[in-house]
Amino acid sequence: MTTLNSKIPKGPIADKWTNHKNNIKLVNPANKRSIDVIVVGTGLAGGSAAATLAELGYNVKAFCYQDSPRRAHSIAAQGGINAAKNYQGDGDSTYRLFYDTVKGGDYRSREANVHRLAEVSTNIIDQCVAQGVPFARDYGGLLDNRSFGGVQVSRTFYAKGQTGQQLLLGCYSAMSRQIGKGKIKMYNRHEMMDVVVVDGKARGIIARNLVNGEIERHSAHAVVIASGGYGNVFFLSTNAMGSNVSAGWKVHKKGAYFANPCYTQIHPTCIPQHGDQQSKLTLMSESLRNDGRIWVPAKKEDAEAVRAGKLKPTDIKEEDRDYYLERRYPSFGNLVPRDVASRAAKERCDEGFGVGTNETGEAVYLDFSAAITRYGQEQANIQGLHDASAQKIQELGTDIIEKKYGNLFQMYEKITADNPYKTPMKIYPAVHYTMGGVWVDYDLMTTIPGCYAIGEANFSDHGANRLGASALMQGLADGYFVLPYTIGDYLADDIRTGPISTDLPEFDKAENSVKKSIDFFINNNGTKSVDHFHKRLGKVMWNKVGMARNEKGLKEAIAEIKEIREEFWKEVRVPGTADSMNPELEKAGRVADFLELGELFARDALEREESCGGHFREEHRTEEGEAVRDDENFTHVSAWEYKGEPSDAVLHKEALNYENIELKTRSYK
Amino acid sequence: MSAQKGLNLTLKVWRQKNDKENGQMETYQVSDISTDSSFLEMMDILNEQLIAEGKDPVAFDHDCREGICGSCSMYINGEAHGPGREITTCQLHMREFEDGQTIYIEPWRAKAFPVIKDLVVDRSAFDRVMAAGGFVSVNTSGNTQDANSIPIPKADADKAFDAATCIGCGACVASCKNASAMLFVSAKVSQFALLPQGQVEAAERVQNMVKVMDEEGFGNCSNTGACEVECPKGISLENIARMNREYLSASVSSQDS
Ligand SMILES: Cc1cc2nc3c(=O)[nH]c(=O)nc-3n(C[C@H](O)[C@H](O)[C@H](O)COP(=O)(O)OP(=O)(O)OC[C@H]3O[C@@H](n4cnc5c(N)ncnc54)[C@H](O)[C@@H]3O)c2cc1C
Ligand code: SF4
Ligand code: FES
């Protein structure tokens, strides 16, 4: 059995990373040339890692399933990236970012990792600016900031609502430079199908060329998994359609522990589902909560009238509105963390105050009218228009809002055909980000030696909840500044190993099993499409393992997922052939893995008899509906060991020690 | 949201097994498509139908479905990304179509973008143009100077940002009668030309990128402007003008040396 050793360095928290770096073994430049590293995934985490490892001199082979690294899911991130720069002079510091992140994560993250993240955060911004990332600037030419949920300082750097795009294009350009030099060999439209473990060490992967179906063997001295999150286990989520768990799940099956699978972030501000033809949900950036006020009608009859289309939101008078976040959480108001905001929206809708058009009533308002008036008035003052008409003020204010959030408003209008400058947006929570993932130690190494996991694919630094603008930070921190150091410590022992042969029996075996499963799919004469099963799984996950969970529902979910899985293997139909481009075949493999992960996910949620962050067990809440954590019994990471069926998985616990931050009830009142 | 209606449509879709075989248009019927659905959701429904009939579903590229990854690429009724300004196919909604309408769906057509299957084309030529110079040569070690040490005028930063929002979709190439990649390349050249960080290697960058662009088989720009019209991100022709100036001054200075 593998043992869990988090390898947290000794010493005071502020010195741990520096001391660790000073003691890490180095690989000299000449030797790096004889070492190969595989990076699976080219989002912010994998892209930055590939570029930096190549810069250091290693031979990098990078893989992604899209036609170009520039299209990784990271491209869609909207709001921004945190860094403790304190450019605003509002009291930010490494310690405060560290503190906010640990608290925001509901005291379920590893202190040492989070501190390191806060420390390197400032470097990320410097690095990206040097690469030509066009962050927003103020009129003095300096970098601009905004604030995000769960914090009281302004530390979020952004590029309109396209921050992820600009950061990813920065990574991609750094990669392009190395591709041009021949230091990165890029495998576009390639999917990792399995990891190859030789003598207990990760030594390569089996990949499928998605254009011609060829199964390829690739060897390396280390394998880095940067394949992103698994939110698509819910079918409907804000994730890109191809986002999947497969690479992480394959390494789990080969010995890597899977940690905290049940920790999922439900984002409070997404466009509500419109009907059964929907394929995915669209996020409206959290940054909108800086200026938008969230409300529902205070009277049930008004809510009913809205749902029936008899009343417009603009018809509801100020005093008849319930700004429930401002009411319940006066000090954070609309900027409470995502888990809190999501549950509060669900609570109002469950009570019958929702304003969605469908039978469920699932939507609340995100209203910009107050902000438009406030900014308009301010502009009128600046321009010396002392008797500006209401309409003029409206125009001036709309202009400011457009400059800040224009592309998001446009996106909303395209999808809903409603104009959010004139009428409040309708929003509802949706699955967004997974805090669980492959378990890694302080060096970001999994329980398989030589196999690393970075970015959203690992169980990460976020704990039970992720604050806004910290996933981008973690992805880039891992890829640019952490992994490139820590991997050297492992690779230093490999300088004399020489190239790894792909003729080893372990490669034969892995390749054969991949081929077998592909043959199965192509030849299984089932009757139902892959999506049919994915949608069914998603419904069970959302209804019983979603925003609120209880023992009964979780037990039912476990049984139901098992049934769907059994039926999947009998009834799935995959058209086409294995030796050509076949998107249905790609999906089939991914859904097969989701069907296993889904069950482990529900088991993990059942096991965790407390409410923390994004994990809300209905049995554990206060009378006002706030989450109740159980620090005595659950201050640990749940790391699962694969033993065949998900029901046989063995639970290991990594105790979490809080030496620098006192464990407190998280309150945003 | 608007009241939803069910549309019945006739689809004429380009089917092509691979880059070697010839393709042809096939006709399919879909019914009861919600006007709130996106165009790609309509394609999903078509594919579910084809799978149920035991036929090969239509292959098309897509991922984010929010108009930002640049994957989705289809010619719809003779227009890149279909009707509507400044949108990608995944952002196109069925409310733009009428009940009973016939819709033609084809892949991007350009020599530099060979068809892989059905509506999927190979756009890796863009990656090779990027590898020729679409970057700032800075070490990724993080030992860079403080990000605020070089103030950048807001107007420049905003313009650089506007150029940088290109999603690399290739609609500009597909809608250009010469299949020119000028809009795409000029957007990257402009982004760096407008920022102090990109200055040092500006001359080399534009020359190298243009050279590879030509080698990849993209056509010449004849200033027709079709690219700008079909660009989902509103990348402006001004970038082409800026790139031409950059190219000219780079050529002049390299003759000097
Ligand atoms: C709409 C949206 C908005 C967001 N906004 C923000 C924000 O404002 N701030 C913030 O901090 N975070 C935000 N996030 C979260 C953040 O974007 C992600 O957590 C982060 O980008 C994940 O990066 P990554 O590199 O780990 O993975 P990804 O970017 O998901 O990359 C995964 C990579 O792995 C590859 N891959 C996957 N499986 C395989 C396989 N089997 N074989 C080969 N390749 C594979 C893919 O091709 C891809 O290259 C947002 C997320 C969404 C969905
Ligand atoms: S310039 Fe516009 S059309 Fe061309 S690739 Fe970029 S975004 Fe697409
Ligand atoms: S699917 Fe990403 S832009 Fe359309």
GROMACS .gro file of N, CA and C in nm, chain A residues 456-552:
model
  291
  456GLU      N    1  -0.621   2.243  -1.199
  456GLU     CA    2  -0.749   2.194  -1.146
  456GLU      C    3  -0.749   2.041  -1.133
  457ALA      N    4  -0.661   1.974  -1.204
  457ALA     CA    5  -0.657   1.827  -1.197
  457ALA      C    6  -0.613   1.775  -1.061
  458ASN      N    7  -0.538   1.852  -0.985
  458ASN     CA    8  -0.500   1.801  -0.853
  458ASN      C    9  -0.602   1.846  -0.749
  459PHE      N   10  -0.586   1.798  -0.627
  459PHE     CA   11  -0.689   1.830  -0.527
  459PHE      C   12  -0.662   1.967  -0.468
  460SER      N   13  -0.551   2.020  -0.505
  460SER     CA   14  -0.526   2.162  -0.498
  460SER      C   15  -0.528   2.228  -0.362
  461ASP      N   16  -0.513   2.357  -0.370
  461ASP     CA   17  -0.492   2.438  -0.250
  461ASP      C   18  -0.620   2.505  -0.202
  462HIS      N   19  -0.731   2.469  -0.261
  462HIS     CA   20  -0.851   2.548  -0.233
  462HIS      C   21  -0.937   2.501  -0.117
  463GLY      N   22  -0.914   2.381  -0.068
  463GLY     CA   23  -0.997   2.331   0.041
  463GLY      C   24  -1.135   2.293  -0.008
  464ALA      N   25  -1.236   2.319   0.078
  464ALA     CA   26  -1.371   2.276   0.044
  464ALA      C   27  -1.442   2.376  -0.044
  465ASN      N   28  -1.379   2.489  -0.071
  465ASN     CA   29  -1.442   2.596  -0.147
  465ASN      C   30  -1.331   2.677  -0.211
  466ARG      N   31  -1.358   2.728  -0.331
  466ARG     CA   32  -1.256   2.810  -0.393
  466ARG      C   33  -1.307   2.952  -0.404
  467LEU      N   34  -1.226   3.045  -0.359
  467LEU     CA   35  -1.263   3.185  -0.377
  467LEU      C   36  -1.241   3.222  -0.523
  468GLY      N   37  -1.313   3.323  -0.568
  468GLY     CA   38  -1.297   3.368  -0.706
  468GLY      C   39  -1.154   3.409  -0.734
  469ALA      N   40  -1.117   3.398  -0.861
  469ALA     CA   41  -0.987   3.445  -0.909
  469ALA      C   42  -0.868   3.372  -0.849
  470SER      N   43  -0.892   3.256  -0.789
  470SER     CA   44  -0.775   3.185  -0.734
  470SER      C   45  -0.741   3.058  -0.812
  471ALA      N   46  -0.828   3.014  -0.904
  471ALA     CA   47  -0.793   2.895  -0.983
  471ALA      C   48  -0.686   2.932  -1.086
  472LEU      N   49  -0.702   3.048  -1.148
  472LEU     CA   50  -0.603   3.091  -1.248
  472LEU      C   51  -0.468   3.107  -1.178
  473MET      N   52  -0.476   3.165  -1.058
  473MET     CA   53  -0.353   3.186  -0.980
  473MET      C   54  -0.286   3.052  -0.951
  474GLN      N   55  -0.365   2.955  -0.907
  474GLN     CA   56  -0.305   2.825  -0.874
  474GLN      C   57  -0.248   2.756  -0.998
  475GLY      N   58  -0.322   2.761  -1.109
  475GLY     CA   59  -0.274   2.695  -1.230
  475GLY      C   60  -0.139   2.750  -1.272
  476LEU      N   61  -0.128   2.882  -1.274
  476LEU     CA   62  -0.002   2.943  -1.319
  476LEU      C   63   0.108   2.929  -1.215
  477ALA      N   64   0.072   2.933  -1.088
  477ALA     CA   65   0.173   2.914  -0.983
  477ALA      C   66   0.233   2.774  -0.997
  478ASP      N   67   0.148   2.675  -1.010
  478ASP     CA   68   0.196   2.537  -1.025
  478ASP      C   69   0.288   2.525  -1.147
  479GLY      N   70   0.242   2.579  -1.258
  479GLY     CA   71   0.311   2.556  -1.384
  479GLY      C   72   0.436   2.640  -1.404
  480TYR      N   73   0.430   2.767  -1.367
  480TYR     CA   74   0.548   2.852  -1.388
  480TYR      C   75   0.650   2.838  -1.274
  481PHE      N   76   0.600   2.830  -1.153
  481PHE     CA   77   0.693   2.852  -1.041
  481PHE      C   78   0.710   2.740  -0.939
  482VAL      N   79   0.622   2.641  -0.938
  482VAL     CA   80   0.638   2.536  -0.836
  482VAL      C   81   0.692   2.408  -0.898
  483LEU      N   82   0.615   2.350  -0.989
  483LEU     CA   83   0.656   2.224  -1.049
  483LEU      C   84   0.797   2.227  -1.109
  484PRO      N   85   0.832   2.332  -1.185
  484PRO     CA   86   0.965   2.333  -1.246
  484PRO      C   87   1.079   2.316  -1.143
  485TYR      N   88   1.057   2.362  -1.020
  485TYR     CA   89   1.156   2.338  -0.914
  485TYR      C   90   1.147   2.196  -0.861
  486THR      N   91   1.022   2.159  -0.818
  486THR     CA   92   1.011   2.035  -0.743
  486THR      C   93   1.039   1.912  -0.829
  487ILE      N   94   1.011   1.920  -0.957
  487ILE     CA   95   1.031   1.802  -1.042
  487ILE      C   96   1.180   1.770  -1.055
  488GLY      N   97   1.263   1.875  -1.042
  488GLY     CA   98   1.407   1.856  -1.052
  488GLY      C   99   1.458   1.763  -0.944
  489ASP      N  100   1.398   1.772  -0.827
  489ASP     CA  101   1.439   1.689  -0.715
  489ASP      C  102   1.425   1.541  -0.750
  490TYR      N  103   1.320   1.510  -0.821
  490TYR     CA  104   1.295   1.371  -0.861
  490TYR      C  105   1.383   1.333  -0.980
  491LEU      N  106   1.391   1.422  -1.078
  491LEU     CA  107   1.461   1.389  -1.202
  491LEU      C  108   1.612   1.382  -1.184
  492ALA      N  109   1.663   1.444  -1.078
  492ALA     CA  110   1.807   1.442  -1.054
  492ALA      C  111   1.859   1.299  -1.047
  493ASP      N  112   1.775   1.205  -1.007
  493ASP     CA  113   1.819   1.066  -1.000
  493ASP      C  114   1.814   0.996  -1.136
  494ASP      N  115   1.764   1.064  -1.235
  494ASP     CA  116   1.745   1.000  -1.366
  494ASP      C  117   1.845   1.044  -1.471
  495ILE      N  118   1.948   1.117  -1.430
  495ILE     CA  119   2.036   1.173  -1.533
  495ILE      C  120   2.115   1.065  -1.607
  496ARG      N  121   2.128   0.948  -1.547
  496ARG     CA  122   2.200   0.841  -1.617
  496ARG      C  123   2.108   0.735  -1.675
  497THR      N  124   1.979   0.752  -1.658
  497THR     CA  125   1.886   0.648  -1.702
  497THR      C  126   1.884   0.631  -1.853
  498GLY      N  127   1.902   0.738  -1.926
  498GLY     CA  128   1.893   0.732  -2.072
  498GLY      C  129   1.748   0.724  -2.116
  499PRO      N  130   1.726   0.724  -2.249
  499PRO     CA  131   1.587   0.724  -2.297
  499PRO      C  132   1.513   0.598  -2.249
  500ILE      N  133   1.385   0.614  -2.222
  500ILE     CA  134   1.304   0.501  -2.178
  500ILE      C  135   1.249   0.431  -2.302
  501SER      N  136   1.268   0.301  -2.309
  501SER     CA  137   1.220   0.228  -2.427
  501SER      C  138   1.068   0.214  -2.423
  502THR      N  139   1.007   0.220  -2.541
  502THR     CA  140   0.862   0.196  -2.545
  502THR      C  141   0.833   0.050  -2.578
  503ASP      N  142   0.939  -0.032  -2.583
  503ASP     CA  143   0.917  -0.175  -2.612
  503ASP      C  144   0.897  -0.257  -2.486
  504LEU      N  145   0.897  -0.192  -2.372
  504LEU     CA  146   0.884  -0.267  -2.247
  504LEU      C  147   0.747  -0.334  -2.238
  505PRO      N  148   0.741  -0.448  -2.166
  505PRO     CA  149   0.613  -0.520  -2.153
  505PRO      C  150   0.502  -0.433  -2.093
  506GLU      N  151   0.539  -0.337  -2.009
  506GLU     CA  152   0.437  -0.251  -1.949
  506GLU      C  153   0.366  -0.168  -2.056
  507PHE      N  154   0.441  -0.126  -2.159
  507PHE     CA  155   0.379  -0.052  -2.269
  507PHE      C  156   0.286  -0.143  -2.349
  508ASP      N  157   0.333  -0.270  -2.373
  508ASP     CA  158   0.247  -0.365  -2.445
  508ASP      C  159   0.114  -0.379  -2.374
  509LYS      N  160   0.125  -0.399  -2.244
  509LYS     CA  161   0.007  -0.428  -2.165
  509LYS      C  162  -0.092  -0.311  -2.167
  510ALA      N  163  -0.038  -0.192  -2.143
  510ALA     CA  164  -0.125  -0.075  -2.140
  510ALA      C  165  -0.188  -0.054  -2.278
  511GLU      N  166  -0.107  -0.070  -2.382
  511GLU     CA  167  -0.162  -0.050  -2.517
  511GLU      C  168  -0.273  -0.150  -2.546
  512ASN      N  169  -0.249  -0.276  -2.508
  512ASN     CA  170  -0.352  -0.377  -2.534
  512ASN      C  171  -0.482  -0.346  -2.462
  513SER      N  172  -0.471  -0.301  -2.339
  513SER     CA  173  -0.597  -0.276  -2.267
  513SER      C  174  -0.671  -0.156  -2.328
  514VAL      N  175  -0.597  -0.057  -2.375
  514VAL     CA  176  -0.662   0.056  -2.442
  514VAL      C  177  -0.733   0.008  -2.569
  515LYS      N  178  -0.663  -0.075  -2.645
  515LYS     CA  179  -0.722  -0.124  -2.771
  515LYS      C  180  -0.846  -0.207  -2.744
  516LYS      N  181  -0.839  -0.284  -2.636
  516LYS     CA  182  -0.952  -0.370  -2.603
  516LYS      C  183  -1.076  -0.285  -2.573
  517SER      N  184  -1.056  -0.179  -2.497
  517SER     CA  185  -1.175  -0.101  -2.461
  517SER      C  186  -1.230  -0.026  -2.583
  518ILE      N  187  -1.143   0.016  -2.673
  518ILE     CA  188  -1.191   0.080  -2.796
  518ILE      C  189  -1.269  -0.021  -2.881
  519ASP      N  190  -1.213  -0.142  -2.894
  519ASP     CA  191  -1.283  -0.246  -2.971
  519ASP      C  192  -1.420  -0.274  -2.912
  520PHE      N  193  -1.424  -0.275  -2.778
  520PHE     CA  194  -1.552  -0.301  -2.714
  520PHE      C  195  -1.655  -0.197  -2.759
  521PHE      N  196  -1.619  -0.071  -2.749
  521PHE     CA  197  -1.715   0.035  -2.783
  521PHE      C  198  -1.763   0.025  -2.928
  522ILE      N  199  -1.667   0.004  -3.018
  522ILE     CA  200  -1.704   0.002  -3.159
  522ILE      C  201  -1.795  -0.117  -3.192
  523ASN      N  202  -1.770  -0.228  -3.123
  523ASN     CA  203  -1.845  -0.349  -3.159
  523ASN      C  204  -1.966  -0.376  -3.072
  524ASN      N  205  -1.986  -0.296  -2.969
  524ASN     CA  206  -2.101  -0.320  -2.882
  524ASN      C  207  -2.226  -0.272  -2.955
  525ASN      N  208  -2.313  -0.365  -2.987
  525ASN     CA  209  -2.430  -0.322  -3.064
  525ASN      C  210  -2.543  -0.276  -2.973
  526GLY      N  211  -2.518  -0.169  -2.902
  526GLY     CA  212  -2.619  -0.119  -2.809
  526GLY      C  213  -2.726  -0.038  -2.880
  527THR      N  214  -2.813   0.024  -2.799
  527THR     CA  215  -2.925   0.097  -2.859
  527THR      C  216  -2.927   0.243  -2.820
  528LYS      N  217  -2.841   0.281  -2.722
  528LYS     CA  218  -2.852   0.419  -2.674
  528LYS      C  219  -2.720   0.494  -2.690
  529SER      N  220  -2.733   0.625  -2.714
  529SER     CA  221  -2.614   0.706  -2.738
  529SER      C  222  -2.538   0.733  -2.609
  530VAL      N  223  -2.414   0.775  -2.623
  530VAL     CA  224  -2.332   0.809  -2.507
  530VAL      C  225  -2.397   0.922  -2.426
  531ASP      N  226  -2.447   1.023  -2.497
  531ASP     CA  227  -2.509   1.136  -2.428
  531ASP      C  228  -2.629   1.095  -2.344
  532HIS      N  229  -2.701   0.996  -2.391
  532HIS     CA  230  -2.816   0.947  -2.314
  532HIS      C  231  -2.770   0.910  -2.171
  533PHE      N  232  -2.660   0.839  -2.161
  533PHE     CA  233  -2.612   0.797  -2.029
  533PHE      C  234  -2.554   0.913  -1.951
  534HIS      N  235  -2.484   1.000  -2.024
  534HIS     CA  236  -2.422   1.115  -1.957
  534HIS      C  237  -2.529   1.203  -1.893
  535LYS      N  238  -2.638   1.225  -1.967
  535LYS     CA  239  -2.745   1.310  -1.915
  535LYS      C  240  -2.811   1.246  -1.794
  536ARG      N  241  -2.829   1.116  -1.799
  536ARG     CA  242  -2.892   1.048  -1.684
  536ARG      C  243  -2.802   1.058  -1.561
  537LEU      N  244  -2.674   1.036  -1.582
  537LEU     CA  245  -2.580   1.049  -1.471
  537LEU      C  246  -2.587   1.190  -1.414
  538GLY      N  247  -2.588   1.287  -1.504
  538GLY     CA  248  -2.590   1.427  -1.462
  538GLY      C  249  -2.711   1.460  -1.376
  539LYS      N  250  -2.826   1.408  -1.413
  539LYS     CA  251  -2.948   1.436  -1.336
  539LYS      C  252  -2.936   1.382  -1.194
  540VAL      N  253  -2.886   1.259  -1.182
  540VAL     CA  254  -2.870   1.201  -1.048
  540VAL      C  255  -2.771   1.286  -0.968
  541MET      N  256  -2.663   1.322  -1.032
  541MET     CA  257  -2.561   1.401  -0.962
  541MET      C  258  -2.617   1.534  -0.913
  542TRP      N  259  -2.692   1.601  -1.000
  542TRP     CA  260  -2.742   1.735  -0.963
  542TRP      C  261  -2.851   1.724  -0.856
  543ASN      N  262  -2.941   1.629  -0.873
  543ASN     CA  263  -3.053   1.620  -0.778
  543ASN      C  264  -3.011   1.566  -0.643
  544LYS      N  265  -2.918   1.475  -0.640
  544LYS     CA  266  -2.887   1.408  -0.514
  544LYS      C  267  -2.746   1.434  -0.461
  545VAL      N  268  -2.658   1.480  -0.547
  545VAL     CA  269  -2.520   1.504  -0.502
  545VAL      C  270  -2.481   1.649  -0.534
  546GLY      N  271  -2.581   1.734  -0.553
  546GLY     CA  272  -2.555   1.871  -0.596
  546GLY      C  273  -2.535   1.970  -0.483
  547MET      N  274  -2.612   2.080  -0.488
  547MET     CA  275  -2.589   2.190  -0.395
  547MET      C  276  -2.616   2.154  -0.250
  548ALA      N  277  -2.706   2.059  -0.228
  548ALA     CA  278  -2.734   2.013  -0.091
  548ALA      C  279  -2.749   1.862  -0.097
  549ARG      N  280  -2.695   1.797   0.004
  549ARG     CA  281  -2.694   1.650   0.000
  549ARG      C  282  -2.741   1.596   0.134
  550ASN      N  283  -2.804   1.479   0.132
  550ASN     CA  284  -2.834   1.412   0.258
  550ASN      C  285  -2.811   1.262   0.245
  551GLU      N  286  -2.811   1.195   0.359
  551GLU     CA  287  -2.773   1.054   0.361
  551GLU      C  288  -2.860   0.971   0.267
  552LYS      N  289  -2.990   0.993   0.276
  552LYS     CA  290  -3.082   0.912   0.196
  552LYS      C  291  -3.053   0.930   0.047
   0.00000   0.00000   0.00000
